[in-house]
PDB file of C-alpha atoms and ligand atoms in Angstrom:
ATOM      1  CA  UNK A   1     -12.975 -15.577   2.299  1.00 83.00           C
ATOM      2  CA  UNK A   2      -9.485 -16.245   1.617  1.00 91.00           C
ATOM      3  CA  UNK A   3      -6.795 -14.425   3.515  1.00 94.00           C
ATOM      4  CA  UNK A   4      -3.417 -14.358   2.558  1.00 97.00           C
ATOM      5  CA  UNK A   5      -0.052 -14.549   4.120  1.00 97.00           C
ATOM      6  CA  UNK A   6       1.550 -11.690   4.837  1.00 97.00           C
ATOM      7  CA  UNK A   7       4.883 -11.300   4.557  1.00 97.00           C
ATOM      8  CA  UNK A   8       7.529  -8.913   6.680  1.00 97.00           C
ATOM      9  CA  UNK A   9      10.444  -7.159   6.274  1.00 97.00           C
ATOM     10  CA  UNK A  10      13.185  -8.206   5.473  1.00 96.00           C
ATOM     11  CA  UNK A  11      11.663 -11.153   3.642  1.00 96.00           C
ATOM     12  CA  UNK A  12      12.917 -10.805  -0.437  1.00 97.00           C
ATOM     13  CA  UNK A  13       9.673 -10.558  -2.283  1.00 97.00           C
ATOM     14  CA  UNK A  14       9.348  -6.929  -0.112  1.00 98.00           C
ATOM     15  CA  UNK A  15      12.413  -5.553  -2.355  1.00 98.00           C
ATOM     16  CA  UNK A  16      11.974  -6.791  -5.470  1.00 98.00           C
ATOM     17  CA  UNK A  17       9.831  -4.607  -8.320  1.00 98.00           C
ATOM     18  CA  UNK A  18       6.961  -6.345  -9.450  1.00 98.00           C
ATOM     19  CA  UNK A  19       6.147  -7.056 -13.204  1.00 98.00           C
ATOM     20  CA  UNK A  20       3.223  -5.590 -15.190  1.00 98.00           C
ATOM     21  CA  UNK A  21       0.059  -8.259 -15.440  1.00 98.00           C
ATOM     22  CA  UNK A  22      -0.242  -9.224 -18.824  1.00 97.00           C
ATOM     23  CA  UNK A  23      -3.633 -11.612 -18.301  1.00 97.00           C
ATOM     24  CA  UNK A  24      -6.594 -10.451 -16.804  1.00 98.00           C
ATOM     25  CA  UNK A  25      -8.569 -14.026 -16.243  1.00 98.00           C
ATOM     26  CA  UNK A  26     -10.436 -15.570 -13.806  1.00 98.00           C
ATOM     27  CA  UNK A  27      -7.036 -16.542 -11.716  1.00 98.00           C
ATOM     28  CA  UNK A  28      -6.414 -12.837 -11.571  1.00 98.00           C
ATOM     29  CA  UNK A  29     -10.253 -11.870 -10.208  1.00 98.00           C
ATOM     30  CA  UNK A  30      -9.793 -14.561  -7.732  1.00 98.00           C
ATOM     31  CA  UNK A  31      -6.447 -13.452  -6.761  1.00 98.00           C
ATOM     32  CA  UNK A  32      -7.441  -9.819  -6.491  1.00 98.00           C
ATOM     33  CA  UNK A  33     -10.278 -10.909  -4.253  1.00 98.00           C
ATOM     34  CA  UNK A  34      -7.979 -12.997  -2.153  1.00 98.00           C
ATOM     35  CA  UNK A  35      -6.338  -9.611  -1.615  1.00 98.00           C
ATOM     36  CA  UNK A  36      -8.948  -7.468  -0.566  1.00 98.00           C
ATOM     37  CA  UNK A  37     -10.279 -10.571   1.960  1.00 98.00           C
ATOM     38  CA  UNK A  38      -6.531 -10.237   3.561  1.00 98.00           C
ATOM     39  CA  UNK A  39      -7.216  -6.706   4.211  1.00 97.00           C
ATOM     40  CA  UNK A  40     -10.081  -6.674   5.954  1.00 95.00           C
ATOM     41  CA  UNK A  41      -8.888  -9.631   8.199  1.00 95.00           C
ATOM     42  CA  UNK A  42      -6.005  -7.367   8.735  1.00 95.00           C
ATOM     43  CA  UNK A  43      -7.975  -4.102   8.973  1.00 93.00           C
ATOM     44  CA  UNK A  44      -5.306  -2.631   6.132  1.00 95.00           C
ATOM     45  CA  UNK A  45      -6.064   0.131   4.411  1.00 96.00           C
ATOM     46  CA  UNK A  46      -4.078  -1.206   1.315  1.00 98.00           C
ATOM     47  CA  UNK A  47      -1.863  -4.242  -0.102  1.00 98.00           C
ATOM     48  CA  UNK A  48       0.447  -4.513  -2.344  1.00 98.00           C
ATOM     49  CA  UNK A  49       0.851  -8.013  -4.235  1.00 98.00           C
ATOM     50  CA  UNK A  50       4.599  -7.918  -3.185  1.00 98.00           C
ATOM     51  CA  UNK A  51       3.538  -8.055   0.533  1.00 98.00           C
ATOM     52  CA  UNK A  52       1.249 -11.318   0.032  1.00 98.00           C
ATOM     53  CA  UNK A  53       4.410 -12.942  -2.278  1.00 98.00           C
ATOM     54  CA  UNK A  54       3.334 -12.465  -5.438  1.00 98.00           C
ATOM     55  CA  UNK A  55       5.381 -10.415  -8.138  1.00 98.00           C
ATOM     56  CA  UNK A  56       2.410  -8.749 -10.257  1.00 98.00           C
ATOM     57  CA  UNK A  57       1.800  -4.789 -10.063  1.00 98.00           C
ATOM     58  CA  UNK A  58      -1.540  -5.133  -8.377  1.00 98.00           C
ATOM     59  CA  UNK A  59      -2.293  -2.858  -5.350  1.00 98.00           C
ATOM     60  CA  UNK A  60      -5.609  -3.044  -3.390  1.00 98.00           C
ATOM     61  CA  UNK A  61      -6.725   0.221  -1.994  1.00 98.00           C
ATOM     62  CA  UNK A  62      -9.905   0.415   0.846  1.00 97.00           C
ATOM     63  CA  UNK A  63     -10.492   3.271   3.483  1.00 96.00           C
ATOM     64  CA  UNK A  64     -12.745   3.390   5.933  1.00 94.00           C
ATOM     65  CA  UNK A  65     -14.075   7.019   6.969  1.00 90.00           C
ATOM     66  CA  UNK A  66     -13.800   5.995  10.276  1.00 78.00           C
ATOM     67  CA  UNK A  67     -11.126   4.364  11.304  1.00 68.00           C
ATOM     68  CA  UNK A  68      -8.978   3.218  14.684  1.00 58.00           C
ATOM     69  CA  UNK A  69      -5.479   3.719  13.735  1.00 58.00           C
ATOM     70  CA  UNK A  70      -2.220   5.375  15.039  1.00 54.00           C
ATOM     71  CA  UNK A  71      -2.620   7.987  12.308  1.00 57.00           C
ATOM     72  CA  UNK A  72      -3.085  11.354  14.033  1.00 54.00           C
ATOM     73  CA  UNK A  73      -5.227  12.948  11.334  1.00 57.00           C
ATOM     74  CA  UNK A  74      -7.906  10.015  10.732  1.00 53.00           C
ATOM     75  CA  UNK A  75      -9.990  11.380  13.668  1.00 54.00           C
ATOM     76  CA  UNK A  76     -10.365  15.192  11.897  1.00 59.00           C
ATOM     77  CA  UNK A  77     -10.218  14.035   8.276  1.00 70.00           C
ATOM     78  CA  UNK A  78     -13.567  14.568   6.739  1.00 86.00           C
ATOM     79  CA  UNK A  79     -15.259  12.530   4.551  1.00 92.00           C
ATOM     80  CA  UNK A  80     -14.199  12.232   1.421  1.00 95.00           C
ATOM     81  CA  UNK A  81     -15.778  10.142  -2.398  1.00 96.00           C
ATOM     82  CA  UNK A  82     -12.528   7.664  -1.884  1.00 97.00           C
ATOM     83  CA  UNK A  83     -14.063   6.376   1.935  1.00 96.00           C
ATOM     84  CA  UNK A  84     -15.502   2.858   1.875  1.00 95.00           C
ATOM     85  CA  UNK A  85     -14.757   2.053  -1.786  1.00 97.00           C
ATOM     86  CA  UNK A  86     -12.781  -0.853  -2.937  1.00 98.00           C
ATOM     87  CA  UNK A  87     -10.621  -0.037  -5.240  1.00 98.00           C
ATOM     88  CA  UNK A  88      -8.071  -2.623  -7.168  1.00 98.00           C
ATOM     89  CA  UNK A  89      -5.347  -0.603  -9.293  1.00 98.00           C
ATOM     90  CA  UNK A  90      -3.291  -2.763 -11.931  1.00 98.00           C
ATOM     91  CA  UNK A  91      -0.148  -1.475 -13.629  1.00 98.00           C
ATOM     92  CA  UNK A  92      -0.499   1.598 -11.816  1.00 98.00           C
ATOM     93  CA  UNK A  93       1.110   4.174 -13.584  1.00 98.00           C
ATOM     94  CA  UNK A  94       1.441   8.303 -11.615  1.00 98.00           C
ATOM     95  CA  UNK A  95       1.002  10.634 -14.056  1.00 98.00           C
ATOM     96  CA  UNK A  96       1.260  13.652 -12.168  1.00 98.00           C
ATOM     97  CA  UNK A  97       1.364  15.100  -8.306  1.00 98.00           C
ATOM     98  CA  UNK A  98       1.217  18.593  -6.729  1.00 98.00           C
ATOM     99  CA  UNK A  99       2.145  19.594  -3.334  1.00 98.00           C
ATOM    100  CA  UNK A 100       3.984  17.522  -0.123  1.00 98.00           C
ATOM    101  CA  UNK A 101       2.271  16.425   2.852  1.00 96.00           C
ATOM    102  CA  UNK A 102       3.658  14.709   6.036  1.00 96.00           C
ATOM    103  CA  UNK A 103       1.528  11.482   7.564  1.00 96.00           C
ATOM    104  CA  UNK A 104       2.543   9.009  10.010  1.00 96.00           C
ATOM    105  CA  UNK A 105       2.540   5.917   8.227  1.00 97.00           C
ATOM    106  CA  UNK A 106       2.465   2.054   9.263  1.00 96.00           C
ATOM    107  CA  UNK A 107       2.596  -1.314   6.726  1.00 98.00           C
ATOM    108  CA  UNK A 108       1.637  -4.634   7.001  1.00 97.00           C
ATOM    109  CA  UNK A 109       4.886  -5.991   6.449  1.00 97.00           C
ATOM    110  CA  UNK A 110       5.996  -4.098   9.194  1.00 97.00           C
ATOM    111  CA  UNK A 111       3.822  -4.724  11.904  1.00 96.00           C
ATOM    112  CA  UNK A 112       3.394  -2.170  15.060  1.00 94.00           C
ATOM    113  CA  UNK A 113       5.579   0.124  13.669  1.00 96.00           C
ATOM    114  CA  UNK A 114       4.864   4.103  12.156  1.00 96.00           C
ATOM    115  CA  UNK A 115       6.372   6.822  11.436  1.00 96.00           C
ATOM    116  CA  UNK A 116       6.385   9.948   9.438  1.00 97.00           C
ATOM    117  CA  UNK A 117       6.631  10.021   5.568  1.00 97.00           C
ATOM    118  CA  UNK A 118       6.970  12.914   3.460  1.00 97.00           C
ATOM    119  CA  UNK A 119       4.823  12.295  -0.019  1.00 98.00           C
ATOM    120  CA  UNK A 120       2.831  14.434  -2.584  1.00 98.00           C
ATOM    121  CA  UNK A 121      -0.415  15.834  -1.049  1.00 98.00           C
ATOM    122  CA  UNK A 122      -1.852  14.655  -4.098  1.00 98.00           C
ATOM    123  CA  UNK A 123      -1.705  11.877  -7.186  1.00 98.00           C
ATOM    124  CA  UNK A 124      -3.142  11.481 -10.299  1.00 98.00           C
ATOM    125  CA  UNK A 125      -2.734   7.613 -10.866  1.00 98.00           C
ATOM    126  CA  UNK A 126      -3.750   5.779 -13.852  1.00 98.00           C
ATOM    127  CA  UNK A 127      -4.504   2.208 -13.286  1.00 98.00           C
ATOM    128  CA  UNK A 128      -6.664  -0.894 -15.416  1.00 98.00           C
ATOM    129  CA  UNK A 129      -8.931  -2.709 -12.816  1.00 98.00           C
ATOM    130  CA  UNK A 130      -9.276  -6.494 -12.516  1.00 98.00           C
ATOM    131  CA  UNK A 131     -11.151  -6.533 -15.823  1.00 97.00           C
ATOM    132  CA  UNK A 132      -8.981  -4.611 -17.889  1.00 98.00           C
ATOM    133  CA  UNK A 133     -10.630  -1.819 -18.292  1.00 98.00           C
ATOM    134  CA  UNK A 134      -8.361   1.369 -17.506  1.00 98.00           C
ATOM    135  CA  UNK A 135      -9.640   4.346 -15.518  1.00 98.00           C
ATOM    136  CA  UNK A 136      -7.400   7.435 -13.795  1.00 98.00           C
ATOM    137  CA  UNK A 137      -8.184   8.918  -9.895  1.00 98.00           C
ATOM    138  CA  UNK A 138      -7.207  12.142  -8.734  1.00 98.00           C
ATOM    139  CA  UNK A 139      -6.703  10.880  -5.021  1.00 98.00           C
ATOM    140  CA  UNK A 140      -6.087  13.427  -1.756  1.00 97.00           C
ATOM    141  CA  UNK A 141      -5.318  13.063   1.578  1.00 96.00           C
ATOM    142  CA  UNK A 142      -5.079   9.755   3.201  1.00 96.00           C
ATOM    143  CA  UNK A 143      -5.761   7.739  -0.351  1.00 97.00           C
ATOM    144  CA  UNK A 144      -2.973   9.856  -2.239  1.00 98.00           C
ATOM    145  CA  UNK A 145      -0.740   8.540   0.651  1.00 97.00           C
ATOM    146  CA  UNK A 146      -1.986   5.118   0.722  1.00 98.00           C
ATOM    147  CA  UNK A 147      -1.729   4.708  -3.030  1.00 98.00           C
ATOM    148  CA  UNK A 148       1.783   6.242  -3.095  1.00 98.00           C
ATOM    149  CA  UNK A 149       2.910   4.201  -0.331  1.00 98.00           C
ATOM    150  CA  UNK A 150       1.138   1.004  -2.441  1.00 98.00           C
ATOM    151  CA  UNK A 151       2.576   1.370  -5.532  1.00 98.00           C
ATOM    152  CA  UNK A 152       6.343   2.234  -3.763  1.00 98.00           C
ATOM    153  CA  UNK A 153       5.724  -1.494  -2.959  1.00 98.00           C
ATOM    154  CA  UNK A 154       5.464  -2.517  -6.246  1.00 98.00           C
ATOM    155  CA  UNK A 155       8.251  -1.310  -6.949  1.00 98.00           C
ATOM    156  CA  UNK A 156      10.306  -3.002  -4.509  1.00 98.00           C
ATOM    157  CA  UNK A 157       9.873   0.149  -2.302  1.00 98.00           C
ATOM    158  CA  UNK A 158       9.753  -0.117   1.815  1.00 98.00           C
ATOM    159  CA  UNK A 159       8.440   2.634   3.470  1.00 98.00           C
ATOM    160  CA  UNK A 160      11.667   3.283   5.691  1.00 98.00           C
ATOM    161  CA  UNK A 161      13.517   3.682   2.319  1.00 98.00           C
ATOM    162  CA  UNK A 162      11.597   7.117   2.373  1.00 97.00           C
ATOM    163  CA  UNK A 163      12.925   8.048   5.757  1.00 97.00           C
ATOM    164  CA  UNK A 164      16.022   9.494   7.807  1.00 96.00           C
ATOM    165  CA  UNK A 165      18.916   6.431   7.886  1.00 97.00           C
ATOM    166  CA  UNK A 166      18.615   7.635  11.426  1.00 97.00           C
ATOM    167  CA  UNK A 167      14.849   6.619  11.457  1.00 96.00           C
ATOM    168  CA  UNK A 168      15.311   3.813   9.267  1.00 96.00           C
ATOM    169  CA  UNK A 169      18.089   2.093  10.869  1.00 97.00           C
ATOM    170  CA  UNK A 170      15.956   2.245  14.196  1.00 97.00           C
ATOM    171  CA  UNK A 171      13.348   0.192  12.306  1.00 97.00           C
ATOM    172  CA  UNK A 172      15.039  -1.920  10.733  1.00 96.00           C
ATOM    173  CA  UNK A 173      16.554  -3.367  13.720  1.00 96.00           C
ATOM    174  CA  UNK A 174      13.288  -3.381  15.493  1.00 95.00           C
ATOM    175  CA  UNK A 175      12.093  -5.724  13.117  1.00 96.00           C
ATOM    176  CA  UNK A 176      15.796  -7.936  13.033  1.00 94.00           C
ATOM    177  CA  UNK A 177      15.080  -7.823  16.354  1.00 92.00           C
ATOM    178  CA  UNK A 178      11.785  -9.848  16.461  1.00 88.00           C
ATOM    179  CA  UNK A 179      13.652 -12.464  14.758  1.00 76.00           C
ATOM    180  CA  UNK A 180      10.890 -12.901  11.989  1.00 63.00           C
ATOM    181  CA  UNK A 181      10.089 -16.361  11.068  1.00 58.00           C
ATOM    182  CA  UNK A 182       7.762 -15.137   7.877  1.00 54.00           C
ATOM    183  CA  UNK A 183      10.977 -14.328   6.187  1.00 53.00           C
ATOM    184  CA  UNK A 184      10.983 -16.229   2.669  1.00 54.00           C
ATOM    185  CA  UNK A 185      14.145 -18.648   1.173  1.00 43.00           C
TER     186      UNK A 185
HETATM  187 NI1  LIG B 201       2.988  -1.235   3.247  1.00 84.97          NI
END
């Protein structure tokens, strides 16, 4: 069990788009595994490579059906194929999404904080798993969300870049504020 570091806003590596993995070896399986240890030492829902410092388009996707979070919805949301499965998505690619839904959102890299995002209700992603073989999801609800919010990462994407500058100044002061010592050179 290997947990990575996390790393907050504003460090770099949060705003930077990540390039498409080229190698699917060993290095990558361990790496991908090192990412789905750091969520469940975190309780995340997802990760983004960005947010553990590393610059490949890998995003790590696992929701629990029953879950103790801020989000308003996760105590009436019923359960769905997506719940408990761990799903790694490389090169993620949307190829298509319907609808807009509203959730309260919070991030790793921004610790304590959540607000409202407006997104597609749902996603159809198309992604090659840590042994390069390529499948496609039609994801709803909280794991269209999660996997939009994900791959906005990997694209050097913050979730506060999707809000009011009202809403998003507010945060990012909160987090200047807390005079974050995770930020990288
Ligand atoms: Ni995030």
């Amino acid at each position: 069990m290997t947990a990575l570091r996390i790393f907050e806003w504003p460090s770099k590596v949060l705003e930077v788009p990540a390039q498409e993995v080229v190698l699917f070896d060993n290095a990558l399986r361990a790496f991908v595994a090192d990412m789905h240890d750091t969520m469940k030492e975190t309780a995340g829902i997802g990760l983004a490579a960005n947010q553990v410092g590393d610059l490949r388009r890998i995003v790590t996707i696992e929701i629990p059906s029953v879950r103790n979070d801020k989000s308003e919805k996760s105590a009436t949301e019923e359960p769905k194929w997506w719940h408990n499965k761990r799903f790694t998505f490389i090169n993620p690619v949307v190829t298509n999404s319907e609808g807009t839904d509203r959730w309260q959102e919070g991030c790793l890299s921004f610790p304590d904080i959540f607000d409202f995002v407006e997104r597609a209700s749902e996603v159809w992603v198309k992604a090659f798993d840590e042994n390069g073989k390529e499948f496609e999801v039609h994801a709803d609800g909280l794991f269209a969300v999660c996997l939009q919010h994900e791959i906005d990462h990997i694209n050097g994407i913050v979730f506060f870049k999707r809000m009011s500058k009202l809403k998003s100044d507010r945060i990012k002061a909160k987090m200047l504020k807390r005079g974050n010592i995770h930020v990288d050179a």
